[in-house]
Structure formats: C-alpha cells, structure tokens
Coordinates of C-alpha atoms and ligand atoms in Angstrom, one line a residue:
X1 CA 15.9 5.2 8.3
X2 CA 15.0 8.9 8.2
X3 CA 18.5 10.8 7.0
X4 CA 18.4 14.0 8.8
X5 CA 20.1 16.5 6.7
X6 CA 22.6 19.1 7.5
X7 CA 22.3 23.0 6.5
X8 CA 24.7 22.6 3.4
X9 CA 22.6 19.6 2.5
X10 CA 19.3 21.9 2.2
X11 CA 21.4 24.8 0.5
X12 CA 22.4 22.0 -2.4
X13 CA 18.3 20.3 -2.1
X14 CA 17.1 23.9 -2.8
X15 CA 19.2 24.5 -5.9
X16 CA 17.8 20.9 -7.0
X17 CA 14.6 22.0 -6.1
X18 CA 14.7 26.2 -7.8
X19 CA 15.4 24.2 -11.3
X20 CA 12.4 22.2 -10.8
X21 CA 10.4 25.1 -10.4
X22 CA 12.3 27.0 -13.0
X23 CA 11.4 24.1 -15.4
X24 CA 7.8 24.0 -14.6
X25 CA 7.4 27.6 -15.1
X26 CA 9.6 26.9 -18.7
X27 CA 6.8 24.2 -19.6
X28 CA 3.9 27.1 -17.8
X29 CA 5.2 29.2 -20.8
X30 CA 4.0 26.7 -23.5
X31 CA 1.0 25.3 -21.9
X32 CA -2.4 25.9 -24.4
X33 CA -5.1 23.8 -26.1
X34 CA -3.1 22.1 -28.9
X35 CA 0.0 21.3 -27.3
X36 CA 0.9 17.9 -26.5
X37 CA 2.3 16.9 -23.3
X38 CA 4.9 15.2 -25.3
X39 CA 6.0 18.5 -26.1
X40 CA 5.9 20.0 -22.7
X41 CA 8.5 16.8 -21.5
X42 CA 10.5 18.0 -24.7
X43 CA 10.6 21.6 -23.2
X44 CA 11.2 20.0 -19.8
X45 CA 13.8 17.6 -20.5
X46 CA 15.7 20.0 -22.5
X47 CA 15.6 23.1 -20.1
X48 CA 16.9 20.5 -17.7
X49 CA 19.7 19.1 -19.7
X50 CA 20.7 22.7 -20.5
X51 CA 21.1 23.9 -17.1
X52 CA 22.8 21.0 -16.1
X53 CA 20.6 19.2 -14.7
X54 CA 19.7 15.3 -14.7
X55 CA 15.6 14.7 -15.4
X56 CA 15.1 12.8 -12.0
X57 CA 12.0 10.8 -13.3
X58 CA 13.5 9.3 -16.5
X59 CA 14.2 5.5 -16.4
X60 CA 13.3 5.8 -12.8
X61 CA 11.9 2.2 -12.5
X62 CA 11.8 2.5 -16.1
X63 CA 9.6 5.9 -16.4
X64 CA 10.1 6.5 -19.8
X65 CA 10.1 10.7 -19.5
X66 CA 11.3 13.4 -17.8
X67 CA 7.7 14.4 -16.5
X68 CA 4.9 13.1 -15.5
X69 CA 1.9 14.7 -16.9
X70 CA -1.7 13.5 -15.8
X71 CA -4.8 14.8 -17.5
X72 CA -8.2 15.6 -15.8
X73 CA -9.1 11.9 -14.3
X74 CA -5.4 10.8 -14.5
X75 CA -4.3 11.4 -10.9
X76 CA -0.6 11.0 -11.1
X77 CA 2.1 9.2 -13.3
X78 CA 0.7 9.8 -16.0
X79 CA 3.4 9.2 -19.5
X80 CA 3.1 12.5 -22.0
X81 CA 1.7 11.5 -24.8
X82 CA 1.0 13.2 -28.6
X83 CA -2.3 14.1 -28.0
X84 CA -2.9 17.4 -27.7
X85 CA -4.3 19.4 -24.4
X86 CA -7.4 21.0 -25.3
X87 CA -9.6 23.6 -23.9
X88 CA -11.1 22.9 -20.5
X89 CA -8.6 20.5 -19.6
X90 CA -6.7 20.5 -16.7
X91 CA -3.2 18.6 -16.4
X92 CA -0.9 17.9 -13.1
X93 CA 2.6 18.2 -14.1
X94 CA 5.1 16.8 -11.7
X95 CA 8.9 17.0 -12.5
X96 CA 11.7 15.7 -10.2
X97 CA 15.5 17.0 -11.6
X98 CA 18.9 15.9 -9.4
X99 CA 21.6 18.3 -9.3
X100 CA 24.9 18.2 -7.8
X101 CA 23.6 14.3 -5.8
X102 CA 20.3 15.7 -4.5
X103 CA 16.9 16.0 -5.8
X104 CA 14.4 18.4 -6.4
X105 CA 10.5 17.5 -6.4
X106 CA 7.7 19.1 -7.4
X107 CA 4.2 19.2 -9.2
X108 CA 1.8 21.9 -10.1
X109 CA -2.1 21.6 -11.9
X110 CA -2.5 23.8 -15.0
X111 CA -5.7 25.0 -16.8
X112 CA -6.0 24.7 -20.3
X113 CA -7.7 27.5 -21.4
X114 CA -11.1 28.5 -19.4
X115 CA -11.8 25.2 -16.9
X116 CA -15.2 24.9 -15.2
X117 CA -15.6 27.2 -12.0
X118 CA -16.2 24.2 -10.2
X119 CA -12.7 22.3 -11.4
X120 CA -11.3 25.9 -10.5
X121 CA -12.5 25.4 -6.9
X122 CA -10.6 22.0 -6.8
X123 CA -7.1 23.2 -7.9
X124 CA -7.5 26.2 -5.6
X125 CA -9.0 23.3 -2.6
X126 CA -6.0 21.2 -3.1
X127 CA -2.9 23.7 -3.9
X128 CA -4.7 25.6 -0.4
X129 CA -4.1 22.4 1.3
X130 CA -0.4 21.7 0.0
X131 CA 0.2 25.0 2.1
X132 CA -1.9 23.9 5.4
X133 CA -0.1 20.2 5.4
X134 CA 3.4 22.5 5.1
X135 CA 1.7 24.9 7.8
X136 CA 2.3 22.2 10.8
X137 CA 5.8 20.8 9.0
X138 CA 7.4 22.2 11.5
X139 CA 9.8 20.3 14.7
X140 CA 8.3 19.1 17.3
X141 CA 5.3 17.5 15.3
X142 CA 4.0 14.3 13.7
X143 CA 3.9 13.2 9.9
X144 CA 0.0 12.5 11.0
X145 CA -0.4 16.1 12.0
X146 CA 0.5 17.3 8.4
X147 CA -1.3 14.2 7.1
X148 CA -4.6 15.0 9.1
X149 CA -4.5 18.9 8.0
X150 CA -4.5 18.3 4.5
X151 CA -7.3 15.6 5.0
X152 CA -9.5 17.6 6.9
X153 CA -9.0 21.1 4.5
X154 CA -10.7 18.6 1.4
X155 CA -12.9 17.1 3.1
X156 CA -15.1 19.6 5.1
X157 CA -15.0 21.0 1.8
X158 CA -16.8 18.0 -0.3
X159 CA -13.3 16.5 -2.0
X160 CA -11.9 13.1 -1.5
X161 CA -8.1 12.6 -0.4
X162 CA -6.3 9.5 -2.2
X163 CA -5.2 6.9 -0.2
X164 CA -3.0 4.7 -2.6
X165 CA -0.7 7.5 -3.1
X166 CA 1.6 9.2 -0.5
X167 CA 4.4 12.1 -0.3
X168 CA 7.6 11.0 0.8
X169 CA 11.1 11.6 2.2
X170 CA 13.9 13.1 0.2
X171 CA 17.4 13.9 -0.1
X172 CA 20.3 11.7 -2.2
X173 CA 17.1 10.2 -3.5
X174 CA 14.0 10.6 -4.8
X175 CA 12.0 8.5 -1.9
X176 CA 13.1 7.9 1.2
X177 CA 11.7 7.8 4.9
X178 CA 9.2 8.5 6.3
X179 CA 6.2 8.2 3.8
X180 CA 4.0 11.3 4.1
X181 CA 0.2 10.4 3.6
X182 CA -2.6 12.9 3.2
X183 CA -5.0 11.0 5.5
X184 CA -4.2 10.3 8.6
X185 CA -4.6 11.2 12.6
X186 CA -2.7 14.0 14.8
X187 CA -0.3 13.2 17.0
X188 CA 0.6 10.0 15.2
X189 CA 3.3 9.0 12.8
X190 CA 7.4 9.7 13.0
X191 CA 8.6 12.7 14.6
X192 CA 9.4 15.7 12.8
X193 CA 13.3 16.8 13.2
X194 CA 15.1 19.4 12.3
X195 CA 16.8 18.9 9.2
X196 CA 14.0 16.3 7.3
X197 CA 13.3 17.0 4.0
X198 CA 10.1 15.8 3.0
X199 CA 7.8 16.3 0.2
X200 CA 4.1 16.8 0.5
X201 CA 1.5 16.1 -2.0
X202 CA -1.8 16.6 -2.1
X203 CA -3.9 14.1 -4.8
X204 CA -7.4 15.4 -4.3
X205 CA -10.3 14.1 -6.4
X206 CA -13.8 16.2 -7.3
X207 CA -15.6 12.7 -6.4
X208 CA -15.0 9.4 -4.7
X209 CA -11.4 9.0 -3.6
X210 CA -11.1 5.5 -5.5
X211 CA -8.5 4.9 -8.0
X212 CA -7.1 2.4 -10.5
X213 CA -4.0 1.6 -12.2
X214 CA -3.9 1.6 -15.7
X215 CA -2.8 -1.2 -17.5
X216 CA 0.4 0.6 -18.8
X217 CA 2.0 0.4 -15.4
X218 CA 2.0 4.1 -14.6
X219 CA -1.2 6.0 -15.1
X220 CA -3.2 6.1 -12.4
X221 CA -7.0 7.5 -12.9
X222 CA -10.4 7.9 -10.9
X223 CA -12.8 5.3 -10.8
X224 CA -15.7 8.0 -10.9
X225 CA -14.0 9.7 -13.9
X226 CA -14.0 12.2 -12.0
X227 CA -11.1 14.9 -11.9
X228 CA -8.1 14.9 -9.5
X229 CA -5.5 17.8 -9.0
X230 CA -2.4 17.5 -7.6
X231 CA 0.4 19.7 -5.8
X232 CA 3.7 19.2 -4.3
X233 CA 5.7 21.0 -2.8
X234 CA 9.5 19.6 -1.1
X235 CA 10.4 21.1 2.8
X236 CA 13.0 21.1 5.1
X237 CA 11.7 20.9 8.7
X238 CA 12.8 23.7 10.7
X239 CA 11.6 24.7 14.1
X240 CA 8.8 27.3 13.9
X241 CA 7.9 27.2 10.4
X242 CA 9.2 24.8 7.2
X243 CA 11.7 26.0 4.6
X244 CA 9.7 25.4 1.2
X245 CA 12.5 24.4 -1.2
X246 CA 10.7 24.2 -4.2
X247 CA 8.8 27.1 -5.7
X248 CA 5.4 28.2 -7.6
X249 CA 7.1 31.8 -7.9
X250 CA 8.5 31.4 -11.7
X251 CA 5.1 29.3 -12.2
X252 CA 2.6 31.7 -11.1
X253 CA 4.8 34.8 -12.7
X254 CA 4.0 33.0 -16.6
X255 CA 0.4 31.9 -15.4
X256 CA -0.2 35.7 -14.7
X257 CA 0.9 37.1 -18.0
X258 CA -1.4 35.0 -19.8
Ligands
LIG1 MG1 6.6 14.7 -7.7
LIG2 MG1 6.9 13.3 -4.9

C-alpha cells in the first residue's frame, strides 16, 4: 500500500525532514580526526531532543543510537562507536528524527581531514547521483526510472551500485511502499503519484558491489574492503520536478567554513 500524502502532510514531513538536516549540519560542526562517532550520536541525539524532536533510528528494531554512522568500508548501519575518526577517513552519517507523527530521513558522507582524490571522486560520483535519481522523481514516472538513473550515473563511471540495500517509502513511518532500489530498468516498477514521499539513497562502492553483514546485526561492510559512500535525500513527487524535503544547505554551510 503506497499512502499518498496530502499537501499539509508534506508541509509537517518537511519540518521532520529540515531538523534532520539541521542535525547533520550540528554533528558537520564537530566532525575531525579524534572524534568519535559516539560523540557525534551524543551531539545528534541531543540537538534532537532539544528541538523537540524524537531520534527516529533509536530502538528502531532495537538500533541502539540515534545515528547511524559507517566508516570507509562500512556501507550503512553502522553503530557509533569510541573509536575515534582519524585523518583520511571518510564516514556516512545517516540520521532519521520524527516530529509532530512524521519522519524525516537523511544521510550525508563526510571527510575526515584530507581523503584521497580518488575517494573524493566517489562521494562527489554518488551525492551527483542522489540528484540524477531525484531528477526523474517526478509524476508520471516509474520507481525503475529513478532506480536506472542512479545505476547508470556509477556505473559508466567505474563504481558499483549495492543491491542488498534499497531507499524506501515514507510518511507516519520510517519505511513504507514502494521500495526504491538503485538498480533497476526504465519504465518498470510502481507509478510515481503525486503526493509520494520517498527517500532515495545512493550506496555506491569504489570496487565490487558485494557486501556482508557483520556479525553484530547492523553493520554492513564491502567484501573488497573497499570504500562505499552513501547519500539520501527524502522527496515528495510532484509533477514537473520533486520537492526535496531534506536538506544539505546547513551541511554544506559548516563544511565550507572549515
Ligand atoms: Mg537514512
Ligand atoms: Mg532511508
């Protein structure tokens, strides 16, 4: 079942949405070789709390934090832990935060420090194809034609796509209808309407797309080792051109003072 919402349902999935990137760019602020991302779901679950907020991800199916943080190989899911971030790292964090009965969505890949030109190339690859996926979210198309965009913008470029891991549907919860892959075929898939809210999000690795799943029941890692960036954005369909509810504004404001 694919809940189509209404226009005061986007308005109240925007404000849920705003706080997750207004936390993101709050844990942006602290991000720096040393810092554990222990500390940055600290920052997060706090700045949440504080604005009234309800950290989406904790105790969801028993997710013990407010954030998922996933360090260079770790594709997604990863738990923060004490260790600290160091220089050369890179680290997806992905924060969800429900406000008011609806729920925001959204992930961004930081550098620690100076990263390799060539992991450079794959954060700039994948957060590129976040916006070409969100580029055909529009009425009248498929979930396939947004899944086949982002698919083909990594892969004529050398990366791998993920295939265990999908976007999703959103609204009074975190996942609903339809799941939105970033593999797939045009023209296939459920129709997009006016009024979905779905949230894309590109998992792209440096080498082979394989993955496995750690042992502690979240992480998820490359089998290659290799890194994997990650970001999401959550959109209402409109017709013409998506409404992007999250944001990378706050983000990219801290990242650009530092
Ligand atoms: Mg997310
Ligand atoms: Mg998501």
């Amino acid at each position: 079942m694919i809940y189509l919402k209404t226009n005061e349902e986007i308005e109240l999935m925007r404000i849920a949405n705003r706080m997750v990137g207004a936390t993101l760019a709050e844990v942006a602020k602290h991000i720096a070789p040393g810092v554990s991302t222990l500390q940055l779901d600290k920052i997060a679950e706090e700045y949440i709390r504080d604005n009234g907020g309800i950290p989406l991800f904790k105790g969801y199916n028993g997710f013990p934090n407010a954030i998922c943080t996933s360090v260079n190989e770790n594709v997604v899911h990863g738990v923060p832990v004490a260790q600290p971030l160091k220089e050369g790292y890179i680290v997806s964090v992905d924060c969800g935060v429900k406000i008011n009965g609806y729920c925001g969505d959204s992930a961004y890949t930081f550098e620690i420090g100076e990263v390799s030109p060539e992991i450079k190339q794959l954060l700039r690859t994948t957060k590129a194809a976040l916006y070409e996926g969100i580029s055909h979210a529009v009425e009248g198309k498929r979930v396939g034609d947004v899944s086949h965009a982002v698919q083909v913008y990594c892969e004529s470029r050398g990366y791998s796509v993920v295939r265990e891991l999908v976007g999703h549907g959103i609204g009074k919860d975190m996942h609903e209808a339809p799941e939105v892959p970033n593999y797939g075929k045009k023209g296939y898939g459920p129709l997009l309407k006016e009024g979905m809210c779905i949230a894309i999000e590109p998992m792209i690795n440096l080498g082979s797309k394989n993955v496995r799943f750690e042992k502690d029941g979240w992480t998820v890692h490359t089998r290659d080792r290799k890194p994997s960036a990650h970001f999401e954005h959550t959109v209402a369909i409109r017709s013409g051109e998506a409404d992007i509810l999250s944001t990378f504004e706050w983000i990219e404001e801290v990242l650009q003072k530092k």
